[in-house]
Short mmCIF file of N, CA and C in Angstrom, two decimals:
data_model
loop_
_atom_site.label_atom_id
_atom_site.label_comp_id
_atom_site.label_asym_id
_atom_site.label_seq_id
_atom_site.Cartn_x
_atom_site.Cartn_y
_atom_site.Cartn_z
N MET A 777 0.86 -1.17 0.00
CA MET A 777 0.00 0.00 0.00
C MET A 777 0.90 1.23 0.00
N LYS A 778 0.62 2.16 -0.89
CA LYS A 778 1.42 3.38 -0.92
C LYS A 778 0.65 4.51 -0.28
N THR A 779 1.35 5.59 0.04
CA THR A 779 0.74 6.76 0.65
C THR A 779 1.01 7.97 -0.24
N VAL A 780 -0.04 8.78 -0.44
CA VAL A 780 0.10 10.02 -1.19
C VAL A 780 -0.41 11.16 -0.32
N THR A 781 0.16 12.34 -0.48
CA THR A 781 -0.29 13.52 0.26
C THR A 781 -1.09 14.38 -0.71
N VAL A 782 -2.34 14.67 -0.32
CA VAL A 782 -3.24 15.42 -1.19
C VAL A 782 -4.01 16.46 -0.39
N SER A 783 -4.59 17.42 -1.09
CA SER A 783 -5.53 18.37 -0.49
C SER A 783 -6.36 18.96 -1.62
N GLY A 784 -7.55 19.43 -1.28
CA GLY A 784 -8.42 20.05 -2.27
C GLY A 784 -8.85 19.10 -3.37
N THR A 785 -9.15 17.87 -3.02
CA THR A 785 -9.55 16.88 -4.02
C THR A 785 -10.58 15.94 -3.42
N SER A 786 -10.99 14.97 -4.19
CA SER A 786 -11.95 13.98 -3.70
C SER A 786 -11.33 12.59 -3.79
N VAL A 787 -11.92 11.68 -3.04
CA VAL A 787 -11.43 10.31 -3.04
C VAL A 787 -11.60 9.68 -4.43
N SER A 788 -12.66 10.03 -5.13
CA SER A 788 -12.84 9.47 -6.48
C SER A 788 -11.76 9.96 -7.44
N ARG A 789 -11.31 11.19 -7.29
CA ARG A 789 -10.22 11.68 -8.14
C ARG A 789 -8.91 10.97 -7.83
N ILE A 790 -8.68 10.70 -6.55
CA ILE A 790 -7.48 9.95 -6.17
C ILE A 790 -7.55 8.55 -6.76
N ALA A 791 -8.72 7.91 -6.67
CA ALA A 791 -8.90 6.57 -7.23
C ALA A 791 -8.65 6.57 -8.73
N ALA A 792 -9.16 7.58 -9.42
CA ALA A 792 -8.95 7.66 -10.87
C ALA A 792 -7.47 7.78 -11.21
N LYS A 793 -6.77 8.63 -10.47
CA LYS A 793 -5.35 8.86 -10.76
C LYS A 793 -4.48 7.68 -10.34
N GLU A 794 -4.69 7.17 -9.14
CA GLU A 794 -3.80 6.16 -8.58
C GLU A 794 -4.19 4.72 -8.94
N LEU A 795 -5.49 4.48 -9.11
CA LEU A 795 -5.95 3.11 -9.38
C LEU A 795 -6.49 2.94 -10.79
N GLY A 796 -6.60 4.04 -11.54
CA GLY A 796 -7.07 3.95 -12.91
C GLY A 796 -8.57 3.85 -13.05
N ASP A 797 -9.31 4.02 -11.95
CA ASP A 797 -10.77 3.88 -11.99
C ASP A 797 -11.39 4.64 -10.83
N ALA A 798 -12.11 5.71 -11.13
CA ALA A 798 -12.75 6.52 -10.09
C ALA A 798 -13.75 5.72 -9.27
N ARG A 799 -14.28 4.64 -9.85
CA ARG A 799 -15.27 3.82 -9.13
C ARG A 799 -14.66 3.02 -7.98
N GLN A 800 -13.34 3.04 -7.87
CA GLN A 800 -12.66 2.33 -6.78
C GLN A 800 -12.51 3.19 -5.53
N TRP A 801 -13.23 4.31 -5.47
CA TRP A 801 -13.13 5.25 -4.35
C TRP A 801 -13.41 4.58 -3.00
N ALA A 802 -14.33 3.62 -2.95
CA ALA A 802 -14.69 2.99 -1.67
C ALA A 802 -13.52 2.25 -1.06
N ARG A 803 -12.64 1.70 -1.87
CA ARG A 803 -11.46 1.00 -1.35
C ARG A 803 -10.55 1.96 -0.61
N ILE A 804 -10.42 3.19 -1.12
CA ILE A 804 -9.59 4.20 -0.46
C ILE A 804 -10.27 4.66 0.82
N MET A 805 -11.57 4.87 0.77
CA MET A 805 -12.32 5.26 1.98
C MET A 805 -12.11 4.22 3.08
N GLU A 806 -12.24 2.95 2.73
CA GLU A 806 -12.10 1.87 3.70
C GLU A 806 -10.68 1.78 4.25
N ALA A 807 -9.68 1.91 3.39
CA ALA A 807 -8.28 1.81 3.81
C ALA A 807 -7.89 2.90 4.80
N ASN A 808 -8.60 4.04 4.73
CA ASN A 808 -8.25 5.18 5.56
C ASN A 808 -9.24 5.47 6.67
N GLY A 809 -10.37 4.79 6.68
CA GLY A 809 -11.39 5.05 7.70
C GLY A 809 -12.07 6.40 7.49
N PHE A 810 -12.09 6.88 6.25
CA PHE A 810 -12.71 8.17 5.96
C PHE A 810 -14.23 8.08 6.02
N PHE A 811 -14.86 9.19 6.44
CA PHE A 811 -16.31 9.31 6.42
C PHE A 811 -16.75 10.38 5.42
N ASP A 812 -15.81 11.20 4.97
CA ASP A 812 -16.09 12.27 4.02
C ASP A 812 -15.22 12.04 2.79
N ALA A 813 -15.82 12.09 1.61
CA ALA A 813 -15.10 11.81 0.37
C ALA A 813 -14.31 13.01 -0.15
N VAL A 814 -14.49 14.18 0.47
CA VAL A 814 -13.77 15.38 0.05
C VAL A 814 -12.63 15.65 1.02
N ILE A 815 -11.44 15.86 0.48
CA ILE A 815 -10.26 16.12 1.30
C ILE A 815 -9.86 17.57 1.09
N ARG A 816 -9.98 18.36 2.14
CA ARG A 816 -9.71 19.79 2.03
C ARG A 816 -8.30 20.15 2.47
N ALA A 817 -7.92 19.75 3.66
CA ALA A 817 -6.59 20.07 4.21
C ALA A 817 -5.59 19.02 3.71
N PRO A 818 -4.31 19.37 3.68
CA PRO A 818 -3.31 18.37 3.29
C PRO A 818 -3.43 17.13 4.17
N THR A 819 -3.53 15.99 3.52
CA THR A 819 -3.76 14.73 4.21
C THR A 819 -2.95 13.63 3.55
N ASN A 820 -2.36 12.76 4.38
CA ASN A 820 -1.70 11.56 3.86
C ASN A 820 -2.78 10.50 3.66
N VAL A 821 -2.88 9.99 2.45
CA VAL A 821 -3.92 9.03 2.09
C VAL A 821 -3.27 7.71 1.70
N LYS A 822 -3.71 6.63 2.34
CA LYS A 822 -3.24 5.29 1.98
C LYS A 822 -4.01 4.84 0.74
N VAL A 823 -3.26 4.39 -0.27
CA VAL A 823 -3.87 3.91 -1.51
C VAL A 823 -3.57 2.42 -1.63
N PRO A 824 -4.62 1.58 -1.63
CA PRO A 824 -4.39 0.14 -1.77
C PRO A 824 -3.83 -0.19 -3.15
N GLU A 825 -3.26 -1.36 -3.27
CA GLU A 825 -2.75 -1.82 -4.56
C GLU A 825 -3.91 -1.94 -5.54
N ARG A 826 -3.58 -1.81 -6.82
CA ARG A 826 -4.61 -1.98 -7.85
C ARG A 826 -5.17 -3.39 -7.79
N ASP A 827 -6.47 -3.50 -7.97
CA ASP A 827 -7.15 -4.79 -8.00
C ASP A 827 -7.11 -5.29 -9.44
N ALA A 828 -6.40 -6.37 -9.68
CA ALA A 828 -6.26 -6.89 -11.04
C ALA A 828 -7.60 -7.29 -11.65
N ASN A 829 -8.59 -7.58 -10.82
CA ASN A 829 -9.91 -7.98 -11.32
C ASN A 829 -10.85 -6.81 -11.54
N ALA A 830 -10.47 -5.63 -11.07
CA ALA A 830 -11.34 -4.46 -11.21
C ALA A 830 -11.20 -3.88 -12.61
N PRO A 831 -12.33 -3.47 -13.19
CA PRO A 831 -12.25 -2.83 -14.50
C PRO A 831 -11.56 -1.48 -14.38
N THR A 832 -10.89 -1.07 -15.42
CA THR A 832 -10.25 0.24 -15.41
C THR A 832 -10.86 1.10 -16.50
N VAL A 833 -10.85 2.38 -16.25
CA VAL A 833 -11.36 3.35 -17.20
C VAL A 833 -10.18 4.17 -17.67
N PRO A 834 -9.92 4.21 -18.97
CA PRO A 834 -8.78 4.99 -19.43
C PRO A 834 -8.92 6.45 -19.06
N SER A 835 -7.82 7.07 -18.62
CA SER A 835 -7.87 8.49 -18.29
C SER A 835 -7.75 9.30 -19.57
N THR A 836 -8.36 10.47 -19.56
CA THR A 836 -8.33 11.32 -20.76
C THR A 836 -7.54 12.57 -20.48
#
C-alpha cells in the first residue's frame, strides 16, 4: 500500500489517478477510515494496490 499527500480533491479523483478507476473510491475510503469523500486540508492518504480484477477506465 502506498501513501500520497493530497488536499483540495476527492477520493474518487485519487482513485482515478492512482488506481485507474474513479469507481474504486470505496477501497480508499475503507483503507483510511474516511467518512467524508472530500479532502480539504493536506492529508496523507493510503492507496491500496490496484485490484487486477477491477475494470479500469482509461484516463483522458
